[in-house]
Coordinates of C-alpha atoms and ligand atoms in Angstrom, one line a residue:
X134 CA 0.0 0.0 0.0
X135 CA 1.6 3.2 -1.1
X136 CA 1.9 5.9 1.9
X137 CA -1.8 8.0 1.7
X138 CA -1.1 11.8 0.5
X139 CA -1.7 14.4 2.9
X140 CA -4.7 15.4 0.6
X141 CA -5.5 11.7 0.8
X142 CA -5.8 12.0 4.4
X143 CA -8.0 14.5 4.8
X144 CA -10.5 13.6 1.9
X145 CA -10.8 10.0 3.5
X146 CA -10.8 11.2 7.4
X147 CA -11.0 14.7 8.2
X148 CA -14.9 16.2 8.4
X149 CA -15.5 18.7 5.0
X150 CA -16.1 22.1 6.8
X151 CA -14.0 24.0 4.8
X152 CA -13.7 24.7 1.4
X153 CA -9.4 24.5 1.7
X154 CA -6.8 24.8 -1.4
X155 CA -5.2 21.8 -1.8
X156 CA -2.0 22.7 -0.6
X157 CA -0.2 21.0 1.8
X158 CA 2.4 23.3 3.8
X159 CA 5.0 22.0 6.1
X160 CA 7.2 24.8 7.2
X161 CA 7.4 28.4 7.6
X162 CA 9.9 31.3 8.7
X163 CA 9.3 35.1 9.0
X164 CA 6.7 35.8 6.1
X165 CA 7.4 33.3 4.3
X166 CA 5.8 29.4 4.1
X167 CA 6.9 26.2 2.2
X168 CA 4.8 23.3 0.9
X169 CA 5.7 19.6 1.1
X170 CA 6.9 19.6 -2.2
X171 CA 9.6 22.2 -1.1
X172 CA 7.6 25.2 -3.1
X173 CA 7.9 28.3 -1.3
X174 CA 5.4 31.2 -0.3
X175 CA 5.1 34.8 0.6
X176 CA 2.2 34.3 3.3
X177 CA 0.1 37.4 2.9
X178 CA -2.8 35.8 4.3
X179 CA -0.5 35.4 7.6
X180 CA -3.5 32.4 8.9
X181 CA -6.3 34.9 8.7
X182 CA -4.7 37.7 10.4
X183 CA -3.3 35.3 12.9
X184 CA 0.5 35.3 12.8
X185 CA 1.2 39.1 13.7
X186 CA 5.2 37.9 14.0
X187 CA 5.5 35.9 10.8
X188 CA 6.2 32.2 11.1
X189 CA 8.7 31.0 14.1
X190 CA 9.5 34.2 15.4
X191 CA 12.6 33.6 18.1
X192 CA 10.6 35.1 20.7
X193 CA 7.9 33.1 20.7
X194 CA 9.8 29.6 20.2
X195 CA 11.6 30.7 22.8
X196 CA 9.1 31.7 25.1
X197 CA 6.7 28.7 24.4
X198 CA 9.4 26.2 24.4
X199 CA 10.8 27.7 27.9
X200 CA 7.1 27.6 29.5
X201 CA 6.0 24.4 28.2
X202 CA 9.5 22.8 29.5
X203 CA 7.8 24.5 33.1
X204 CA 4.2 24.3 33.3
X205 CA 1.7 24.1 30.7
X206 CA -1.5 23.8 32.8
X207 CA -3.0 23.9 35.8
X208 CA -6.7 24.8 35.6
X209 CA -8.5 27.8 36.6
X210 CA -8.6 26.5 39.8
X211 CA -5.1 28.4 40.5
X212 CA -2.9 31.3 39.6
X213 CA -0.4 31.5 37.5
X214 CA 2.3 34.3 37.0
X215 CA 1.9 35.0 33.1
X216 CA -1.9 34.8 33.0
X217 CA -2.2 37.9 35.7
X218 CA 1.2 39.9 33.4
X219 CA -1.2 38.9 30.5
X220 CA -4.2 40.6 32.0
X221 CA -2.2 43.9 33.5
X222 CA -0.5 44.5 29.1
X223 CA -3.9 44.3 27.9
X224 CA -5.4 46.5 30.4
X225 CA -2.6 49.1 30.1
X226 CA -3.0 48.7 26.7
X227 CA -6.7 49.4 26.4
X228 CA -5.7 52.5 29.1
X229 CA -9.2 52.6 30.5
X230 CA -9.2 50.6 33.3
X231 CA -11.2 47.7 33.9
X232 CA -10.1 43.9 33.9
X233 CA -9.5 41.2 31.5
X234 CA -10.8 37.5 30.8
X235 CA -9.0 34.7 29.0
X236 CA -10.4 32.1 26.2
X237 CA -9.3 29.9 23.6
X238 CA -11.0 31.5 20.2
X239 CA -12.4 34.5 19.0
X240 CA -16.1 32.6 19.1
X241 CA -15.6 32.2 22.4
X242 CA -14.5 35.9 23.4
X243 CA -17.5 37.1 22.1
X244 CA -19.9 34.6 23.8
X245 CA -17.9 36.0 27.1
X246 CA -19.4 39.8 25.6
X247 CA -23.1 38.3 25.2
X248 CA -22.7 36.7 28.3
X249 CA -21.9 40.2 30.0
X250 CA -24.3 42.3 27.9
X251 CA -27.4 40.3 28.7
X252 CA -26.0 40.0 33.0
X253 CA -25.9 43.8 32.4
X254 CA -29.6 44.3 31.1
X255 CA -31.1 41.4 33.1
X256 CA -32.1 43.6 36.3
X257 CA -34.3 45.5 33.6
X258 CA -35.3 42.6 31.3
X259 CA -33.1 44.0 28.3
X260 CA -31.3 41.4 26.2
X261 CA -31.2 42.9 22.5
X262 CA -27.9 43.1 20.7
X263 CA -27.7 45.3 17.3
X264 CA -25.3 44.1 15.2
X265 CA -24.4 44.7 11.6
X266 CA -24.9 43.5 7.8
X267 CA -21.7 41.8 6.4
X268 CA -20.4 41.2 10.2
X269 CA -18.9 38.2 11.5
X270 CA -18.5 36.6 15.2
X271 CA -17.5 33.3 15.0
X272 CA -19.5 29.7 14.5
X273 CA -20.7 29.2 17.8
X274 CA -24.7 28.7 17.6
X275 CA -24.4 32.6 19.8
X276 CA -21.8 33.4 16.9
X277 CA -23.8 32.7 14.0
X278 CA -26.9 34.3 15.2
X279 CA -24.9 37.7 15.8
X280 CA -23.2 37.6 12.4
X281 CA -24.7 39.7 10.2
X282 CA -24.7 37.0 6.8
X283 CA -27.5 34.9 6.3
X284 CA -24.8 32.3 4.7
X285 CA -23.5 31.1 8.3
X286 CA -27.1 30.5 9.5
X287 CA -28.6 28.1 6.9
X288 CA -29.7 24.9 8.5
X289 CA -29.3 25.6 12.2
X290 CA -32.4 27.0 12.9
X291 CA -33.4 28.0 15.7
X292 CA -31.0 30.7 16.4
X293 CA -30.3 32.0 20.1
X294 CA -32.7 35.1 20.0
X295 CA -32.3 38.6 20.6
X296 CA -29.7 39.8 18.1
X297 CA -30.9 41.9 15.2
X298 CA -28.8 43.1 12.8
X299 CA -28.6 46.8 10.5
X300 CA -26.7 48.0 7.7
X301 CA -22.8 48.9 8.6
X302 CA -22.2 52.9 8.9
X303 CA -25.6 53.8 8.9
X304 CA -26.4 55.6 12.3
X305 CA -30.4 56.4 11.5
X306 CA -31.0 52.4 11.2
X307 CA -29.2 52.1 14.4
X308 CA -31.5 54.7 16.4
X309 CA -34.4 53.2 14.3
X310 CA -33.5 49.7 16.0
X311 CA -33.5 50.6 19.1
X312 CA -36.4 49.0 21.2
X313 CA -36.8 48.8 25.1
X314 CA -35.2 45.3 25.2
X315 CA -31.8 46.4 23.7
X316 CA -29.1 46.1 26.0
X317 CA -26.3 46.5 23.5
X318 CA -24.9 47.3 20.1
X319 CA -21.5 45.1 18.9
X320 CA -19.7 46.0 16.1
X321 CA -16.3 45.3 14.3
X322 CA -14.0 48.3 13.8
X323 CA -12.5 47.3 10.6
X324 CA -15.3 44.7 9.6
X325 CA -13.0 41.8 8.3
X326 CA -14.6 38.8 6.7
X327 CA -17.5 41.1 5.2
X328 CA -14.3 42.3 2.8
X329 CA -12.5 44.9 4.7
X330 CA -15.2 47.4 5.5
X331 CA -13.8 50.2 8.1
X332 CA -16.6 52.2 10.4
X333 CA -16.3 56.2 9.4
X334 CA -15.7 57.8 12.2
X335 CA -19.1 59.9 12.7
X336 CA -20.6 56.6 12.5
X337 CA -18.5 55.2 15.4
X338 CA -19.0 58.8 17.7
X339 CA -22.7 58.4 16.9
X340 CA -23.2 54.6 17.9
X341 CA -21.0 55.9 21.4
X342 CA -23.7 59.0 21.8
X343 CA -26.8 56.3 21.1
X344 CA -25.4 54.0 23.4
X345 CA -25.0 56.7 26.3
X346 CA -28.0 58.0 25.7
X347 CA -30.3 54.8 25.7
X348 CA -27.7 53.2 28.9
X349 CA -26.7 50.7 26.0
X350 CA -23.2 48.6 26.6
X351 CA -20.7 49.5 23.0
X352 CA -19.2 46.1 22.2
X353 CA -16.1 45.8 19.7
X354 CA -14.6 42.9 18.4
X355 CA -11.8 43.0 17.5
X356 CA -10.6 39.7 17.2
X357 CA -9.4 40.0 13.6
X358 CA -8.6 43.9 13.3
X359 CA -6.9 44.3 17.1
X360 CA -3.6 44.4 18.6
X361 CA -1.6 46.2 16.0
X362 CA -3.3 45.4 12.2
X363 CA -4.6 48.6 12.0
X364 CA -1.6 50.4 13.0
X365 CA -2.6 50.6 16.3
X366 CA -3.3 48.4 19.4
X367 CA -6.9 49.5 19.3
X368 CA -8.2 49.5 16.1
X369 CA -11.1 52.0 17.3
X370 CA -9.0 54.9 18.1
X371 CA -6.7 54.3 14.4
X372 CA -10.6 55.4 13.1
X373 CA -11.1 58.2 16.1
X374 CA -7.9 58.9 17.7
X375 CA -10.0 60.3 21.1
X376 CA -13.6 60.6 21.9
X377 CA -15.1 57.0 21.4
X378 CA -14.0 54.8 23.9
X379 CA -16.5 51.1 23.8
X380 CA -17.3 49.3 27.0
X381 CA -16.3 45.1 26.7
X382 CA -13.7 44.8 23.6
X383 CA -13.4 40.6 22.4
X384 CA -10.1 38.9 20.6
X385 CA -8.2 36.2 19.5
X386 CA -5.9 35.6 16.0
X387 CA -3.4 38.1 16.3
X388 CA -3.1 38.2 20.1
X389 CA -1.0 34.9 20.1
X390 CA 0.4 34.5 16.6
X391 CA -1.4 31.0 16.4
X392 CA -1.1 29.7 19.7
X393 CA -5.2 29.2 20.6
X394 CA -5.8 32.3 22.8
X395 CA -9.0 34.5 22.9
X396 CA -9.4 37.5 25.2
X397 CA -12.3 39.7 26.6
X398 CA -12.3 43.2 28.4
X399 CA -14.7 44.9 30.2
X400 CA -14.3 48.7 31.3
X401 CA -14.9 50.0 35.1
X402 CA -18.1 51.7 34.6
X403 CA -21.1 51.5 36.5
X404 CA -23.5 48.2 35.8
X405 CA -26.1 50.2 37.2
X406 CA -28.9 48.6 40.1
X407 CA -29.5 45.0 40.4
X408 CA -33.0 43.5 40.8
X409 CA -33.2 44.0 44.5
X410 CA -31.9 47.9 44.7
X411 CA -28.3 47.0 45.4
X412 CA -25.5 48.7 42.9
X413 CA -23.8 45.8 41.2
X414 CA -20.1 47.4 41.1
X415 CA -18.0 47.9 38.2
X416 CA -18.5 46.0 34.7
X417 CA -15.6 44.5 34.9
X418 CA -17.0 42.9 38.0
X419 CA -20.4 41.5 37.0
X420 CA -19.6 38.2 35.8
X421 CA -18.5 36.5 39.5
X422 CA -17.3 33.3 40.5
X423 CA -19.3 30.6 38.6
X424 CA -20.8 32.7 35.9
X425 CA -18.7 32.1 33.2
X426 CA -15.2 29.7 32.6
X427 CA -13.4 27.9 30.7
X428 CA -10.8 24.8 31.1
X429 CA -8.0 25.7 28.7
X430 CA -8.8 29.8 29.1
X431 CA -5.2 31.6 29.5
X432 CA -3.0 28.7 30.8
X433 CA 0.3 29.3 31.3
X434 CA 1.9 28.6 27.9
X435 CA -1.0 30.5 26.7
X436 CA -0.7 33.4 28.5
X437 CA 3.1 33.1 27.8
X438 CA 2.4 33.1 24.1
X439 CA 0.4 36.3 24.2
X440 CA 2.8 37.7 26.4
X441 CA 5.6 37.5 23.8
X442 CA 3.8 38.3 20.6
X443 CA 2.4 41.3 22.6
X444 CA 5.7 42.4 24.2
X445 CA 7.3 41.6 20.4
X446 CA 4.7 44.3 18.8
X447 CA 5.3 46.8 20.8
X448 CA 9.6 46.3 21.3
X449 CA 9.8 45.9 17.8
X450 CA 8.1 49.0 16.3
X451 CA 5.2 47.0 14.4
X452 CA 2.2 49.3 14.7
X453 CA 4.3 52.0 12.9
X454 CA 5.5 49.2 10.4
X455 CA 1.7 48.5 9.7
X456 CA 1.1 51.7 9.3
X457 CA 3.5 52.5 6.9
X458 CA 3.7 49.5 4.8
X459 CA -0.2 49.0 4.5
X460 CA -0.1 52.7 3.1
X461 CA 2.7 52.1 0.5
X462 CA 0.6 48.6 -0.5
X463 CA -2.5 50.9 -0.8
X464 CA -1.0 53.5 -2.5
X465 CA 1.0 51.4 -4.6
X466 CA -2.1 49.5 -5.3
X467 CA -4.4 51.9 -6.4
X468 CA -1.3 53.8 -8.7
X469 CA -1.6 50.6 -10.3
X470 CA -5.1 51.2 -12.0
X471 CA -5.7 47.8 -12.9
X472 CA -8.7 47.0 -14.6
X473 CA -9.4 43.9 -12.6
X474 CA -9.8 45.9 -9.5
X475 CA -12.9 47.3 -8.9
X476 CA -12.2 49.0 -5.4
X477 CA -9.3 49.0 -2.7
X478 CA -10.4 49.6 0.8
X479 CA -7.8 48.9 3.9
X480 CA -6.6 50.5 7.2
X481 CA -2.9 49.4 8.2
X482 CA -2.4 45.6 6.9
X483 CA -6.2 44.8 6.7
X484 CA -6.5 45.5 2.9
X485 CA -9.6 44.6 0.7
X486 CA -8.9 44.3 -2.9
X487 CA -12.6 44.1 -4.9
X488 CA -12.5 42.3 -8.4
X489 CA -14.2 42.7 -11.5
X490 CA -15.3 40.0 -13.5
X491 CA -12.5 40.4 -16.0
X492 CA -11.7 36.7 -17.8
X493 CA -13.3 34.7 -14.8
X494 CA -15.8 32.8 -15.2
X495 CA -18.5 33.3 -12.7
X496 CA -21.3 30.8 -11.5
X497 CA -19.3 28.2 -9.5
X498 CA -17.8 28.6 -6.2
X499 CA -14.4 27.9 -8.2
X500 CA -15.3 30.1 -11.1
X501 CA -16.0 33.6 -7.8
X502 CA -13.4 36.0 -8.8
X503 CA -12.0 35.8 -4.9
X504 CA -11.5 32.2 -5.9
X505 CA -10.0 32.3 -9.0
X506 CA -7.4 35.0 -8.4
X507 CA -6.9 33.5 -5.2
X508 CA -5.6 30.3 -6.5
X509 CA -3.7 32.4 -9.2
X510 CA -1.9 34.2 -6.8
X511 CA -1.1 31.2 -4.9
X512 CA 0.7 29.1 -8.5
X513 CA 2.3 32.7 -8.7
X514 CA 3.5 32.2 -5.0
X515 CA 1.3 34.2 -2.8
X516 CA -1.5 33.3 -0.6
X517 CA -3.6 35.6 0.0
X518 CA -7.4 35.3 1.7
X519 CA -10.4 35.1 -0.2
X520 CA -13.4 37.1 1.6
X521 CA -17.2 36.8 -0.1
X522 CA -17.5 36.7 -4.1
X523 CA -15.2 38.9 -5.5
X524 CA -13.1 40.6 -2.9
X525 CA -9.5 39.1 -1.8
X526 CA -7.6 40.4 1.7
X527 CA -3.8 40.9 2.3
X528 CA -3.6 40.5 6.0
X529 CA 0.2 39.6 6.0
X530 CA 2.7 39.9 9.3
X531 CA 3.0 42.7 10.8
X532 CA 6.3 42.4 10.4
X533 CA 6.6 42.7 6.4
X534 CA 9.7 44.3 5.0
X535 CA 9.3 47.0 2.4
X536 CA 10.9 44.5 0.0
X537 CA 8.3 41.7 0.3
X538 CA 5.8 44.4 0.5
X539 CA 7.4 45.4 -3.3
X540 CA 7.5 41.4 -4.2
X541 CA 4.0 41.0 -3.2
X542 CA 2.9 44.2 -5.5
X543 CA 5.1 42.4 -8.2
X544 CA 2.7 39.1 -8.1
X545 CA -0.2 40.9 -7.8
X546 CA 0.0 43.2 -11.1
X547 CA 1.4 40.7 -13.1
X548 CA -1.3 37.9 -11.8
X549 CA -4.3 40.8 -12.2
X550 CA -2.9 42.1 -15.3
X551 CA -2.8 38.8 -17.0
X552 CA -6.6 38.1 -15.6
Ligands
PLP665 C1 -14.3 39.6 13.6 C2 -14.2 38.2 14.0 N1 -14.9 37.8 15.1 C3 -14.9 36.5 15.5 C4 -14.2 35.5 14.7 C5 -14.2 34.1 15.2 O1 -13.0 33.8 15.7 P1 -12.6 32.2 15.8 O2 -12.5 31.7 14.5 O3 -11.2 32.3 16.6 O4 -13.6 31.6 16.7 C6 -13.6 35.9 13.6 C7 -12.9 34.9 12.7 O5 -12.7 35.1 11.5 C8 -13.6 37.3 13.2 O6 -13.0 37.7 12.1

């Protein structure tokens, strides 16, 4: 019996949830990934905004390899040194106060901010959550019913009630929404899987003023736009620098560089009366012992993992790198005037490139111009992530160098050119 392929292995045993490209990769170092077959890669799809450091960044391996080698778990039955240095960065990060809460995926870090919004509006029987057309939360039965695309949904009827969604950026549907039973509005900064879609910045001011006017909690997740892909640790203030300031913030991918971590904080303001009179403390207070948990959430060589990739952003002057480099991709993109690209929207390394039909086929999920020019990009050596019908995202490291940046732009025209 000749050894199965590693294609062969997952057609015959591993369950079809995702539609994956056939490619097989083995290794990877800095922004760069190679395939079984030895091929190499310029990763510009970095695991869906995942690997903020590139692939084996010394600090990490270092870091993991020294924790792991010390303790690995212990339950959150205990303490442990890294998860409480975990929870102080993100807090002094965020600058607002408040505390922080650790998970294992982004799915999960925003059932911790459902969790918290409906324990905040339960004295007063609210439970709404307004989210947004083209959003996406995660695949959790919670997830699915918050995101805002009907193609997540289909077949796992019923949904957990109480979310209802709008149209992104527009503020009058928002007041228009607003009922007695909403407790809360959630939104994504830079919306990611809807195709790179960023919130203007009178629409995020005016979804603060709704929320303080109705006593509504402003949720953000940030679990694929967070932590330094915007340019900036928060990816709210890269669109309004001071002012808007949301209450619980979720994320995951990018905290970790790959290592299964999700995060959740809540701010120190008021959660108002509970049922019998008595003030209920701080927000970041008002899930308690035995409210919510998790086994895995912010272990040790967790916690150590977000430590590093955190600490590496911030030593190693990545949010400026983001900054710059998206901009020269942008700019560079759209001096490019390719016919094949419709429209170009990014902030930092979140960039959405929007295709026209030009020589591909539509119809067929392999004939969607995200598809097509997806796999082109990849036999041209480039991953990149496809993102709805026609709209492909570079979301590489943030650790890019202006030259990979320039050999990226090189695949791209001569792949869209020739399409
Ligand atoms: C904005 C956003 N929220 C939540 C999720 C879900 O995260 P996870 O896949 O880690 O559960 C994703 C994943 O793409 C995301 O982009």
């Amino acid at each position: 019996m000749p050894t199965p392929s590693t294609s062969d292995l997952y057609r015959e045993y591993v369950m079809p949830t995702y539609g994956r490209f056939d490619l097989a990769l083995e290794r990877g170092e800095g922004s760069r990934v190679w395939d079984e077959a030895g091929k190499g890669y310029l990763d510009f799809g970095a695991g869906i905004a995942v690997c903020s450091l590139g692939h084996s960044h010394p600090k990490l391996t270092k870091a993991i390899s020294e924790q792991a080698a010390k303790l690995v778990h212990t339950s959150n039955l205990y303490l442990t040194r890294p998860q409480g240095e975990l929870a102080k960065l993100i807090v002094d990060l965020v600058g607002l106060g408040g505390k922080a809460f650790f998970c294992n995926s982004g799915a999960e870090a925003n059932e911790g901010l459902y969790k918290l919004a409906r324990k905040f509006g339960s004295p007063t029987g609210r439970f709404e959550i307004i989210t947004f057309t083209n959003s996406f939360h995660g695949r959790t039965l919670g997830g699915i019913s918050a995101t805002g695309q009907e193609k997540v949904k289909t077949g796992f009827a019923p949904l957990v009630e109480g979310f209802v969604h709008v149209p992104f950026n527009d503020l009058a549907a928002v007041r228009a929404a607003i009922t007695p039973k909403t407790v809360a509005i959630l939104l994504e900064p830079v919306q990611g899987e809807g195709g790179i879609n960023p919130a203007t910045p009178a629409f995020l001011r005016g979804v603060r003023e709704l929320c303080d006017q109705n006593d509504l909690l402003l949720l953000m997740d940030e679990v694929q736009c967070g932590f330094g892909r915007t340019g900036d640790w928060c990816a709210w203030r890269t669109i309004t620098p001071s002012g808007v300031e949301p209450d619980a913030v979720s994320w995951a991918k990018g905290i970790a560089n790959g290592f299964p971590l999700g995060a959740l904080w809540a701010g120190s303001r008021s959660s108002g009366a509970g049922a019998d009179g008595n003030d209920r403390g701080p927000l970041c207070d008002l899930l308690g012992p035995g409210t919510h948990g998790t086994t895995y959430g912010g272990n040790p060589l967790a916690a150590t993992a977000g430590l590093s990739v955190l600490r590496a952003i911030g030593e190693e002057g990545l949010l400026e790198n983001a900054r710059i480099l998206g901009n020269h991709l942008l700019e560079s993109l759209e001096a490019m005037q390719l016919p094949a690209i419709r429209s170009l929207r990014g902030v930092g390394l979140m960039i959405g490139i929007e295709l026209n039909d030009l020589g591909l086929k539509s119809g067929a999920r392999e004939g969607l111009p995200s598809i097509v020019a997806t796999k082109a990009l990849m036999a041209a050596g480039l991953l990149v992530i496809p993102s709805g019908e026609r709209t492909i995202r570079l979301l590489p490291p943030l650790n890019i160098t202006r030259a990979e940046a320039d050999e990226a732009l090189g695949i791209l025209k001569g792949v869209l050119t020739a399409a």
